[in-house]
GROMACS .gro file of N, CA, C and O in nm:
model
  504
    1MET      N    1  -2.143   0.621  -7.504
    1MET     CA    2  -2.079   0.600  -7.376
    1MET      C    3  -1.934   0.644  -7.388
    1MET      O    4  -1.863   0.601  -7.476
    2SER      N    5  -1.888   0.730  -7.299
    2SER     CA    6  -1.750   0.779  -7.306
    2SER      C    7  -1.658   0.683  -7.233
    2SER      O    8  -1.702   0.593  -7.163
    3THR      N    9  -1.528   0.706  -7.248
    3THR     CA   10  -1.431   0.618  -7.184
    3THR      C   11  -1.438   0.629  -7.032
    3THR      O   12  -1.413   0.533  -6.962
    4SER      N   13  -1.474   0.744  -6.983
    4SER     CA   14  -1.483   0.758  -6.838
    4SER      C   15  -1.599   0.676  -6.783
    4SER      O   16  -1.591   0.621  -6.676
    5GLU      N   17  -1.708   0.666  -6.859
    5GLU     CA   18  -1.821   0.586  -6.813
    5GLU      C   19  -1.789   0.437  -6.820
    5GLU      O   20  -1.826   0.361  -6.733
    6SER      N   21  -1.719   0.394  -6.929
    6SER     CA   22  -1.686   0.252  -6.941
    6SER      C   23  -1.585   0.209  -6.835
    6SER      O   24  -1.588   0.098  -6.788
    7ALA      N   25  -1.495   0.297  -6.797
    7ALA     CA   26  -1.396   0.262  -6.696
    7ALA      C   27  -1.457   0.260  -6.557
    7ALA      O   28  -1.405   0.199  -6.467
    8ASP      N   29  -1.572   0.329  -6.540
    8ASP     CA   30  -1.634   0.339  -6.410
    8ASP      C   31  -1.715   0.215  -6.377
    8ASP      O   32  -1.743   0.188  -6.261
    9THR      N   33  -1.755   0.138  -6.478
    9THR     CA   34  -1.836   0.020  -6.451
    9THR      C   35  -1.747  -0.091  -6.399
    9THR      O   36  -1.640  -0.117  -6.451
   10THR      N   37  -1.793  -0.156  -6.292
   10THR     CA   38  -1.717  -0.266  -6.234
   10THR      C   39  -1.806  -0.386  -6.224
   10THR      O   40  -1.929  -0.375  -6.222
   11ASN      N   41  -1.744  -0.498  -6.215
   11ASN     CA   42  -1.816  -0.624  -6.202
   11ASN      C   43  -1.867  -0.635  -6.058
   11ASN      O   44  -1.789  -0.628  -5.964
   12PRO      N   45  -1.997  -0.653  -6.036
   12PRO     CA   46  -2.048  -0.659  -5.899
   12PRO      C   47  -2.001  -0.782  -5.824
   12PRO      O   48  -1.995  -0.781  -5.703
   13THR      N   49  -1.962  -0.888  -5.894
   13THR     CA   50  -1.913  -1.008  -5.826
   13THR      C   51  -1.767  -0.995  -5.788
   13THR      O   52  -1.716  -1.076  -5.714
   14ASP      N   53  -1.700  -0.893  -5.840
   14ASP     CA   54  -1.559  -0.872  -5.809
   14ASP      C   55  -1.548  -0.817  -5.668
   14ASP      O   56  -1.598  -0.710  -5.638
   15THR      N   57  -1.483  -0.891  -5.579
   15THR     CA   58  -1.473  -0.850  -5.439
   15THR      C   59  -1.337  -0.792  -5.406
   15THR      O   60  -1.308  -0.767  -5.291
   16LYS      N   61  -1.253  -0.770  -5.504
   16LYS     CA   62  -1.120  -0.715  -5.479
   16LYS      C   63  -1.132  -0.564  -5.467
   16LYS      O   64  -1.159  -0.496  -5.567
   17PRO      N   65  -1.112  -0.507  -5.350
   17PRO     CA   66  -1.127  -0.364  -5.332
   17PRO      C   67  -1.020  -0.285  -5.404
   17PRO      O   68  -1.044  -0.174  -5.448
   18SER      N   69  -0.901  -0.340  -5.419
   18SER     CA   70  -0.793  -0.264  -5.482
   18SER      C   71  -0.825  -0.238  -5.629
   18SER      O   72  -0.792  -0.133  -5.682
   19THR      N   73  -0.891  -0.333  -5.697
   19THR     CA   74  -0.925  -0.313  -5.837
   19THR      C   75  -1.029  -0.202  -5.850
   19THR      O   76  -1.017  -0.115  -5.935
   20ARG      N   77  -1.129  -0.205  -5.763
   20ARG     CA   78  -1.231  -0.100  -5.768
   20ARG      C   79  -1.171   0.035  -5.734
   20ARG      O   80  -1.202   0.135  -5.795
   21ALA      N   81  -1.081   0.037  -5.636
   21ALA     CA   82  -1.020   0.164  -5.597
   21ALA      C   83  -0.936   0.219  -5.711
   21ALA      O   84  -0.940   0.338  -5.740
   22ASN      N   85  -0.860   0.133  -5.778
   22ASN     CA   86  -0.778   0.179  -5.891
   22ASN      C   87  -0.866   0.228  -6.006
   22ASN      O   88  -0.834   0.327  -6.070
   23THR      N   89  -0.974   0.158  -6.033
   23THR     CA   90  -1.064   0.200  -6.140
   23THR      C   91  -1.129   0.331  -6.104
   23THR      O   92  -1.139   0.421  -6.187
   24ALA      N   93  -1.173   0.345  -5.979
   24ALA     CA   94  -1.235   0.470  -5.936
   24ALA      C   95  -1.133   0.583  -5.941
   24ALA      O   96  -1.166   0.694  -5.979
   25LEU      N   97  -1.012   0.556  -5.907
   25LEU     CA   98  -0.907   0.657  -5.914
   25LEU      C   99  -0.885   0.705  -6.056
   25LEU      O  100  -0.861   0.822  -6.080
   26SER      N  101  -0.896   0.615  -6.149
   26SER     CA  102  -0.868   0.653  -6.287
   26SER      C  103  -0.971   0.749  -6.342
   26SER      O  104  -0.941   0.826  -6.431
   27THR      N  105  -1.091   0.749  -6.289
   27THR     CA  106  -1.197   0.835  -6.344
   27THR      C  107  -1.230   0.951  -6.253
   27THR      O  108  -1.306   1.038  -6.290
   28SER      N  109  -1.173   0.957  -6.132
   28SER     CA  110  -1.214   1.061  -6.038
   28SER      C  111  -1.125   1.183  -6.038
   28SER      O  112  -1.142   1.271  -5.957
   29ILE      N  113  -1.028   1.193  -6.126
   29ILE     CA  114  -0.940   1.309  -6.131
   29ILE      C  115  -1.003   1.412  -6.224
   29ILE      O  116  -1.009   1.394  -6.345
   30PRO      N  117  -1.052   1.522  -6.168
   30PRO     CA  118  -1.117   1.622  -6.253
   30PRO      C  119  -1.014   1.699  -6.336
   30PRO      O  120  -0.903   1.725  -6.292
   31GLY      N  121  -1.053   1.730  -6.456
   31GLY     CA  122  -0.968   1.808  -6.544
   31GLY      C  123  -0.870   1.725  -6.624
   31GLY      O  124  -0.801   1.777  -6.712
   32LEU      N  125  -0.858   1.598  -6.597
   32LEU     CA  126  -0.768   1.510  -6.672
   32LEU      C  127  -0.851   1.408  -6.747
   32LEU      O  128  -0.957   1.366  -6.700
   33PRO      N  129  -0.802   1.368  -6.864
   33PRO     CA  130  -0.877   1.265  -6.936
   33PRO      C  131  -0.873   1.133  -6.860
   33PRO      O  132  -0.778   1.105  -6.787
   34ALA      N  133  -0.977   1.055  -6.877
   34ALA     CA  134  -0.984   0.926  -6.808
   34ALA      C  135  -0.878   0.833  -6.865
   34ALA      O  136  -0.854   0.829  -6.985
   35LEU      N  137  -0.813   0.762  -6.777
   35LEU     CA  138  -0.708   0.669  -6.818
   35LEU      C  139  -0.762   0.527  -6.805
   35LEU      O  140  -0.829   0.493  -6.708
   36ASP      N  141  -0.728   0.447  -6.902
   36ASP     CA  142  -0.766   0.307  -6.897
   36ASP      C  143  -0.656   0.230  -6.826
   36ASP      O  144  -0.547   0.212  -6.880
   37LEU      N  145  -0.683   0.189  -6.706
   37LEU     CA  146  -0.583   0.120  -6.625
   37LEU      C  147  -0.590  -0.031  -6.638
   37LEU      O  148  -0.511  -0.102  -6.577
   38SER      N  149  -0.680  -0.082  -6.718
   38SER     CA  150  -0.694  -0.226  -6.728
   38SER      C  151  -0.568  -0.296  -6.780
   38SER      O  152  -0.533  -0.402  -6.728
   39PRO      N  153  -0.495  -0.242  -6.879
   39PRO     CA  154  -0.371  -0.310  -6.919
   39PRO      C  155  -0.270  -0.316  -6.804
   39PRO      O  156  -0.202  -0.418  -6.784
   40THR      N  157  -0.261  -0.210  -6.727
   40THR     CA  158  -0.169  -0.208  -6.614
   40THR      C  159  -0.211  -0.309  -6.509
   40THR      O  160  -0.129  -0.384  -6.456
   41LEU      N  161  -0.341  -0.311  -6.479
   41LEU     CA  162  -0.391  -0.406  -6.380
   41LEU      C  163  -0.372  -0.550  -6.427
   41LEU      O  164  -0.333  -0.637  -6.348
   42ASN      N  165  -0.396  -0.575  -6.555
   42ASN     CA  166  -0.375  -0.710  -6.609
   42ASN      C  167  -0.228  -0.749  -6.600
   42ASN      O  168  -0.194  -0.863  -6.566
   43SER      N  169  -0.142  -0.655  -6.632
   43SER     CA  170   0.002  -0.682  -6.624
   43SER      C  171   0.043  -0.712  -6.480
   43SER      O  172   0.121  -0.805  -6.455
   44GLN      N  173  -0.012  -0.637  -6.386
   44GLN     CA  174   0.020  -0.661  -6.246
   44GLN      C  175  -0.033  -0.797  -6.200
   44GLN      O  176   0.032  -0.867  -6.123
   45LYS      N  177  -0.150  -0.835  -6.247
   45LYS     CA  178  -0.205  -0.967  -6.212
   45LYS      C  179  -0.117  -1.078  -6.268
   45LYS      O  180  -0.091  -1.178  -6.201
   46GLU      N  181  -0.069  -1.061  -6.392
   46GLU     CA  182   0.021  -1.160  -6.451
   46GLU      C  183   0.150  -1.170  -6.371
   46GLU      O  184   0.199  -1.281  -6.344
   47GLN      N  185   0.205  -1.056  -6.331
   47GLN     CA  186   0.327  -1.056  -6.251
   47GLN      C  187   0.303  -1.124  -6.116
   47GLN      O  188   0.387  -1.200  -6.068
   48LEU      N  189   0.186  -1.098  -6.057
   48LEU     CA  190   0.153  -1.161  -5.931
   48LEU      C  191   0.147  -1.313  -5.946
   48LEU      O  192   0.199  -1.386  -5.861
   49GLU      N  193   0.088  -1.360  -6.053
   49GLU     CA  194   0.083  -1.505  -6.076
   49GLU      C  195   0.222  -1.563  -6.098
   49GLU      O  196   0.253  -1.671  -6.050
   50ILE      N  197   0.306  -1.490  -6.168
   50ILE     CA  198   0.445  -1.534  -6.189
   50ILE      C  199   0.516  -1.544  -6.054
   50ILE      O  200   0.584  -1.643  -6.025
   51TYR      N  201   0.499  -1.442  -5.969
   51TYR     CA  202   0.564  -1.443  -5.839
   51TYR      C  203   0.508  -1.553  -5.750
   51TYR      O  204   0.582  -1.614  -5.672
   52ARG      N  205   0.379  -1.580  -5.758
   52ARG     CA  206   0.321  -1.690  -5.680
   52ARG      C  207   0.380  -1.823  -5.724
   52ARG      O  208   0.413  -1.908  -5.640
   53HIS      N  209   0.391  -1.842  -5.855
   53HIS     CA  210   0.450  -1.965  -5.906
   53HIS      C  211   0.596  -1.977  -5.862
   53HIS      O  212   0.643  -2.084  -5.822
   54LEU      N  213   0.668  -1.866  -5.868
   54LEU     CA  214   0.807  -1.864  -5.824
   54LEU      C  215   0.818  -1.898  -5.676
   54LEU      O  216   0.905  -1.975  -5.635
   55LEU      N  217   0.729  -1.843  -5.596
   55LEU     CA  218   0.729  -1.871  -5.453
   55LEU      C  219   0.702  -2.019  -5.427
   55LEU      O  220   0.768  -2.081  -5.342
   56GLU      N  221   0.609  -2.079  -5.500
   56GLU     CA  222   0.581  -2.222  -5.486
   56GLU      C  223   0.703  -2.305  -5.524
   56GLU      O  224   0.738  -2.401  -5.455
   57THR      N  225   0.769  -2.267  -5.632
   57THR     CA  226   0.889  -2.338  -5.676
   57THR      C  227   1.000  -2.328  -5.572
   57THR      O  228   1.066  -2.428  -5.541
   58LEU      N  229   1.020  -2.209  -5.519
   58LEU     CA  230   1.123  -2.191  -5.416
   58LEU      C  231   1.090  -2.268  -5.289
   58LEU      O  232   1.179  -2.326  -5.225
   59ALA      N  233   0.963  -2.271  -5.250
   59ALA     CA  234   0.923  -2.346  -5.132
   59ALA      C  235   0.948  -2.496  -5.152
   59ALA      O  236   0.997  -2.565  -5.061
   60GLN      N  237   0.917  -2.545  -5.270
   60GLN     CA  238   0.941  -2.687  -5.300
   60GLN      C  239   1.091  -2.716  -5.298
   60GLN      O  240   1.135  -2.817  -5.243
   61SER      N  241   1.169  -2.626  -5.354
   61SER     CA  242   1.315  -2.644  -5.354
   61SER      C  243   1.369  -2.643  -5.211
   61SER      O  244   1.459  -2.721  -5.177
   62GLU      N  245   1.315  -2.557  -5.128
   62GLU     CA  246   1.359  -2.551  -4.989
   62GLU      C  247   1.325  -2.681  -4.916
   62GLU      O  248   1.407  -2.732  -4.837
   63GLN      N  249   1.208  -2.736  -4.943
   63GLN     CA  250   1.170  -2.862  -4.880
   63GLN      C  251   1.263  -2.976  -4.923
   63GLN      O  252   1.307  -3.057  -4.841
   64GLU      N  253   1.293  -2.981  -5.052
   64GLU     CA  254   1.384  -3.085  -5.101
   64GLU      C  255   1.523  -3.069  -5.042
   64GLU      O  256   1.588  -3.167  -5.004
   65SER      N  257   1.568  -2.945  -5.031
   65SER     CA  258   1.699  -2.920  -4.971
   65SER      C  259   1.701  -2.962  -4.825
   65SER      O  260   1.801  -3.017  -4.776
   66ALA      N  261   1.592  -2.935  -4.754
   66ALA     CA  262   1.585  -2.973  -4.613
   66ALA      C  263   1.589  -3.125  -4.597
   66ALA      O  264   1.645  -3.175  -4.499
   67LEU      N  265   1.534  -3.198  -4.692
   67LEU     CA  266   1.538  -3.344  -4.685
   67LEU      C  267   1.677  -3.398  -4.715
   67LEU      O  268   1.722  -3.495  -4.655
   68ILE      N  269   1.748  -3.336  -4.807
   68ILE     CA  270   1.878  -3.384  -4.852
   68ILE      C  271   1.991  -3.338  -4.759
   68ILE      O  272   2.092  -3.406  -4.745
   69PHE      N  273   1.972  -3.226  -4.692
   69PHE     CA  274   2.079  -3.165  -4.612
   69PHE      C  275   2.140  -3.259  -4.509
   69PHE      O  276   2.263  -3.266  -4.498
   70PRO      N  277   2.062  -3.330  -4.427
   70PRO     CA  278   2.125  -3.418  -4.326
   70PRO      C  279   2.217  -3.524  -4.387
   70PRO      O  280   2.326  -3.549  -4.335
   71THR      N  281   2.175  -3.582  -4.498
   71THR     CA  282   2.257  -3.684  -4.564
   71THR      C  283   2.387  -3.623  -4.615
   71THR      O  284   2.496  -3.678  -4.595
   72LEU      N  285   2.375  -3.510  -4.681
   72LEU     CA  286   2.494  -3.445  -4.735
   72LEU      C  287   2.586  -3.393  -4.624
   72LEU      O  288   2.708  -3.398  -4.637
   73SER      N  289   2.528  -3.348  -4.517
   73SER     CA  290   2.607  -3.300  -4.405
   73SER      C  291   2.688  -3.414  -4.344
   73SER      O  292   2.807  -3.398  -4.314
   74LYS      N  293   2.623  -3.529  -4.327
   74LYS     CA  294   2.694  -3.646  -4.273
   74LYS      C  295   2.805  -3.690  -4.368
   74LYS      O  296   2.916  -3.722  -4.325
   75SER      N  297   2.775  -3.689  -4.497
   75SER     CA  298   2.874  -3.728  -4.597
   75SER      C  299   2.993  -3.632  -4.595
   75SER      O  300   3.108  -3.674  -4.603
   76LEU      N  301   2.965  -3.503  -4.584
   76LEU     CA  302   3.072  -3.404  -4.578
   76LEU      C  303   3.160  -3.426  -4.456
   76LEU      O  304   3.283  -3.420  -4.463
   77THR      N  305   3.097  -3.454  -4.343
   77THR     CA  306   3.173  -3.479  -4.220
   77THR      C  307   3.263  -3.600  -4.237
   77THR      O  308   3.381  -3.598  -4.197
   78THR      N  309   3.209  -3.706  -4.297
   78THR     CA  310   3.288  -3.827  -4.320
   78THR      C  311   3.406  -3.799  -4.413
   78THR      O  312   3.519  -3.841  -4.385
   79HIS      N  313   3.380  -3.730  -4.523
   79HIS     CA  314   3.488  -3.700  -4.618
   79HIS      C  315   3.592  -3.609  -4.555
   79HIS      O  316   3.713  -3.626  -4.580
   80THR      N  317   3.548  -3.513  -4.476
   80THR     CA  318   3.644  -3.424  -4.410
   80THR      C  319   3.732  -3.503  -4.313
   80THR      O  320   3.854  -3.482  -4.308
   81ALA      N  321   3.671  -3.592  -4.238
   81ALA     CA  322   3.749  -3.675  -4.145
   81ALA      C  323   3.849  -3.763  -4.221
   81ALA      O  324   3.963  -3.780  -4.177
   82THR      N  325   3.807  -3.815  -4.335
   82THR     CA  326   3.896  -3.897  -4.417
   82THR      C  327   4.014  -3.815  -4.467
   82THR      O  328   4.129  -3.861  -4.465
   83LEU      N  329   3.987  -3.693  -4.512
   83LEU     CA  330   4.096  -3.607  -4.559
   83LEU      C  331   4.193  -3.571  -4.447
   83LEU      O  332   4.315  -3.568  -4.468
   84VAL      N  333   4.141  -3.545  -4.328
   84VAL     CA  334   4.228  -3.514  -4.215
   84VAL      C  335   4.316  -3.635  -4.182
   84VAL      O  336   4.436  -3.621  -4.156
   85LYS      N  337   4.256  -3.754  -4.187
   85LYS     CA  338   4.334  -3.876  -4.161
   85LYS      C  339   4.442  -3.896  -4.268
   85LYS      O  340   4.556  -3.931  -4.236
   86LEU      N  341   4.406  -3.873  -4.395
   86LEU     CA  342   4.505  -3.884  -4.502
   86LEU      C  343   4.619  -3.784  -4.483
   86LEU      O  344   4.736  -3.817  -4.506
   87LYS      N  345   4.585  -3.663  -4.442
   87LYS     CA  346   4.688  -3.561  -4.419
   87LYS      C  347   4.782  -3.607  -4.308
   87LYS      O  348   4.905  -3.594  -4.320
   88ASP      N  349   4.725  -3.660  -4.200
   88ASP     CA  350   4.809  -3.709  -4.090
   88ASP      C  351   4.897  -3.825  -4.136
   88ASP      O  352   5.015  -3.833  -4.099
   89ASP      N  353   4.840  -3.915  -4.216
   89ASP     CA  354   4.918  -4.027  -4.268
   89ASP      C  355   5.033  -3.979  -4.356
   89ASP      O  356   5.146  -4.029  -4.346
   90LEU      N  357   5.005  -3.883  -4.444
   90LEU     CA  358   5.112  -3.829  -4.529
   90LEU      C  359   5.219  -3.761  -4.446
   90LEU      O  360   5.340  -3.773  -4.473
   91HIS      N  361   5.176  -3.686  -4.346
   91HIS     CA  362   5.273  -3.620  -4.258
   91HIS      C  363   5.362  -3.725  -4.191
   91HIS      O  364   5.485  -3.708  -4.185
   92ASN      N  365   5.303  -3.834  -4.145
   92ASN     CA  366   5.378  -3.942  -4.081
   92ASN      C  367   5.475  -4.007  -4.180
   92ASN      O  368   5.592  -4.031  -4.147
   93VAL      N  369   5.431  -4.031  -4.303
   93VAL     CA  370   5.517  -4.094  -4.404
   93VAL      C  371   5.637  -4.005  -4.435
   93VAL      O  372   5.752  -4.051  -4.438
   94PHE      N  373   5.613  -3.876  -4.457
   94PHE     CA  374   5.724  -3.786  -4.490
   94PHE      C  375   5.818  -3.767  -4.371
   94PHE      O  376   5.939  -3.753  -4.389
   95MET      N  377   5.765  -3.770  -4.251
   95MET     CA  378   5.850  -3.761  -4.133
   95MET      C  379   5.941  -3.884  -4.123
   95MET      O  380   6.061  -3.872  -4.095
   96ARG      N  381   5.886  -4.002  -4.154
   96ARG     CA  382   5.966  -4.124  -4.151
   96ARG      C  383   6.071  -4.123  -4.261
   96ARG      O  384   6.185  -4.168  -4.241
   97ILE      N  385   6.036  -4.070  -4.379
   97ILE     CA  386   6.134  -4.060  -4.489
   97ILE      C  387   6.248  -3.967  -4.449
   97ILE      O  388   6.366  -3.998  -4.472
   98ARG      N  389   6.216  -3.852  -4.387
   98ARG     CA  390   6.321  -3.761  -4.342
   98ARG      C  391   6.410  -3.828  -4.238
   98ARG      O  392   6.533  -3.810  -4.239
   99ALA      N  393   6.350  -3.904  -4.148
   99ALA     CA  394   6.429  -3.974  -4.045
   99ALA      C  395   6.522  -4.076  -4.110
   99ALA      O  396   6.640  -4.088  -4.071
  100LEU      N  397   6.472  -4.151  -4.209
  100LEU     CA  398   6.556  -4.249  -4.279
  100LEU      C  399   6.669  -4.180  -4.355
  100LEU      O  400   6.784  -4.227  -4.353
  101LYS      N  401   6.639  -4.068  -4.420
  101LYS     CA  402   6.743  -3.995  -4.493
  101LYS      C  403   6.851  -3.946  -4.397
  101LYS      O  404   6.972  -3.955  -4.426
  102THR      N  405   6.810  -3.897  -4.281
  102THR     CA  406   6.907  -3.850  -4.182
  102THR      C  407   6.992  -3.965  -4.130
  102THR      O  408   7.115  -3.951  -4.117
  103ARG      N  409   6.929  -4.078  -4.106
  103ARG     CA  410   7.003  -4.194  -4.057
  103ARG      C  411   7.103  -4.244  -4.162
  103ARG      O  412   7.219  -4.272  -4.132
  104PHE      N  413   7.057  -4.252  -4.289
  104PHE     CA  414   7.148  -4.297  -4.396
  104PHE      C  415   7.261  -4.198  -4.417
  104PHE      O  416   7.374  -4.236  -4.448
  105GLN      N  417   7.231  -4.070  -4.405
  105GLN     CA  418   7.335  -3.970  -4.423
  105GLN      C  419   7.440  -3.982  -4.313
  105GLN      O  420   7.560  -3.964  -4.340
  106SER      N  421   7.399  -4.012  -4.190
  106SER     CA  422   7.497  -4.024  -4.081
  106SER      C  423   7.573  -4.156  -4.089
  106SER      O  424   7.692  -4.161  -4.058
  107GLU      N  425   7.508  -4.266  -4.134
  107GLU     CA  426   7.576  -4.396  -4.140
  107GLU      C  427   7.660  -4.412  -4.267
  107GLU      O  428   7.767  -4.473  -4.264
  108TYR      N  429   7.611  -4.361  -4.379
  108TYR     CA  430   7.680  -4.377  -4.509
  108TYR      C  431   7.691  -4.242  -4.579
  108TYR      O  432   7.626  -4.218  -4.680
  109PRO      N  433   7.775  -4.153  -4.529
  109PRO     CA  434   7.780  -4.018  -4.586
  109PRO      C  435   7.827  -4.016  -4.732
  109PRO      O  436   7.772  -3.939  -4.813
  110ASP      N  437   7.925  -4.096  -4.769
  110ASP     CA  438   7.975  -4.094  -4.907
  110ASP      C  439   7.869  -4.147  -5.004
  110ASP      O  440   7.845  -4.086  -5.109
  111ALA      N  441   7.808  -4.259  -4.970
  111ALA     CA  442   7.705  -4.316  -5.056
  111ALA      C  443   7.584  -4.222  -5.066
  111ALA      O  444   7.526  -4.205  -5.174
  112PHE      N  445   7.550  -4.160  -4.955
  112PHE     CA  446   7.435  -4.069  -4.955
  112PHE      C  447   7.461  -3.949  -5.044
  112PHE      O  448   7.376  -3.909  -5.123
  113ASP      N  449   7.581  -3.890  -5.034
  113ASP     CA  450   7.616  -3.775  -5.118
  113ASP      C  451   7.616  -3.814  -5.266
  113ASP      O  452   7.572  -3.736  -5.351
  114TYR      N  453   7.665  -3.934  -5.296
  114TYR     CA  454   7.669  -3.980  -5.434
  114TYR      C  455   7.526  -3.995  -5.489
  114TYR      O  456   7.496  -3.949  -5.599
  115VAL      N  457   7.439  -4.056  -5.413
  115VAL     CA  458   7.299  -4.075  -5.457
  115VAL      C  459   7.230  -3.940  -5.471
  115VAL      O  460   7.155  -3.917  -5.568
  116GLN      N  461   7.255  -3.849  -5.379
  116GLN     CA  462   7.197  -3.715  -5.387
  116GLN      C  463   7.244  -3.643  -5.513
  116GLN      O  464   7.166  -3.576  -5.580
  117SER      N  465   7.372  -3.657  -5.548
  117SER     CA  466   7.424  -3.590  -5.667
  117SER      C  467   7.361  -3.649  -5.793
  117SER      O  468   7.334  -3.578  -5.889
  118LEU      N  469   7.337  -3.782  -5.793
  118LEU     CA  470   7.268  -3.843  -5.907
  118LEU      C  471   7.126  -3.788  -5.920
  118LEU      O  472   7.077  -3.761  -6.030
  119HIS      N  473   7.060  -3.774  -5.808
  119HIS     CA  474   6.923  -3.722  -5.809
  119HIS      C  475   6.918  -3.578  -5.859
  119HIS      O  476   6.831  -3.541  -5.936
  120VAL      N  477   7.015  -3.498  -5.819
  120VAL     CA  478   7.021  -3.358  -5.863
  120VAL      C  479   7.046  -3.352  -6.013
  120VAL      O  480   6.986  -3.272  -6.085
  121LYS      N  481   7.134  -3.439  -6.065
  121LYS     CA  482   7.161  -3.443  -6.209
  121LYS      C  483   7.036  -3.482  -6.288
  121LYS      O  484   7.009  -3.430  -6.395
  122GLU      N  485   6.957  -3.578  -6.236
  122GLU     CA  486   6.833  -3.617  -6.300
  122GLU      C  487   6.735  -3.500  -6.308
  122GLU      O  488   6.670  -3.479  -6.412
  123LEU      N  489   6.727  -3.424  -6.201
  123LEU     CA  490   6.638  -3.309  -6.200
  123LEU      C  491   6.683  -3.200  -6.297
  123LEU      O  492   6.602  -3.134  -6.361
  124GLU      N  493   6.813  -3.182  -6.310
  124GLU     CA  494   6.865  -3.083  -6.403
  124GLU      C  495   6.843  -3.125  -6.547
  124GLU      O  496   6.818  -3.041  -6.634
  125ASP      N  497   6.850  -3.255  -6.576
  125ASP     CA  498   6.827  -3.304  -6.711
  125ASP      C  499   6.682  -3.286  -6.756
  125ASP      O  500   6.655  -3.267  -6.873
  126GLU      N  501   6.593  -3.295  -6.663
  126GLU     CA  502   6.451  -3.279  -6.697
  126GLU      C  503   6.423  -3.135  -6.720
  126GLU      O  504   6.357  -3.081  -6.792
   0.00000   0.00000   0.00000
């Protein structure tokens, strides 16, 4: 039995037309030696199984993400609102500090200049 005859035999219970077509293609080219496509077909089947498993994993991950997303979205909204409130509070605090500094500078200019000079000296020492 030659390789072309062995490649031509197919399993009658195999209902996959693409496998039969590929096998028939491998032996129907006149003038060329018959090619054994079974390693290629097996490799493609293995890759298909890998991709199916990957697709199942990705689908499961998507489902889990869809379940977690509303909770995380609400948490993000809450944290963002908290940060905005903190920013506003800090802005208010620094505005009040500037107002106090301006008031002290106008009421006690000599003392304010003296304290400022001490502060500048401390910064230069560091």
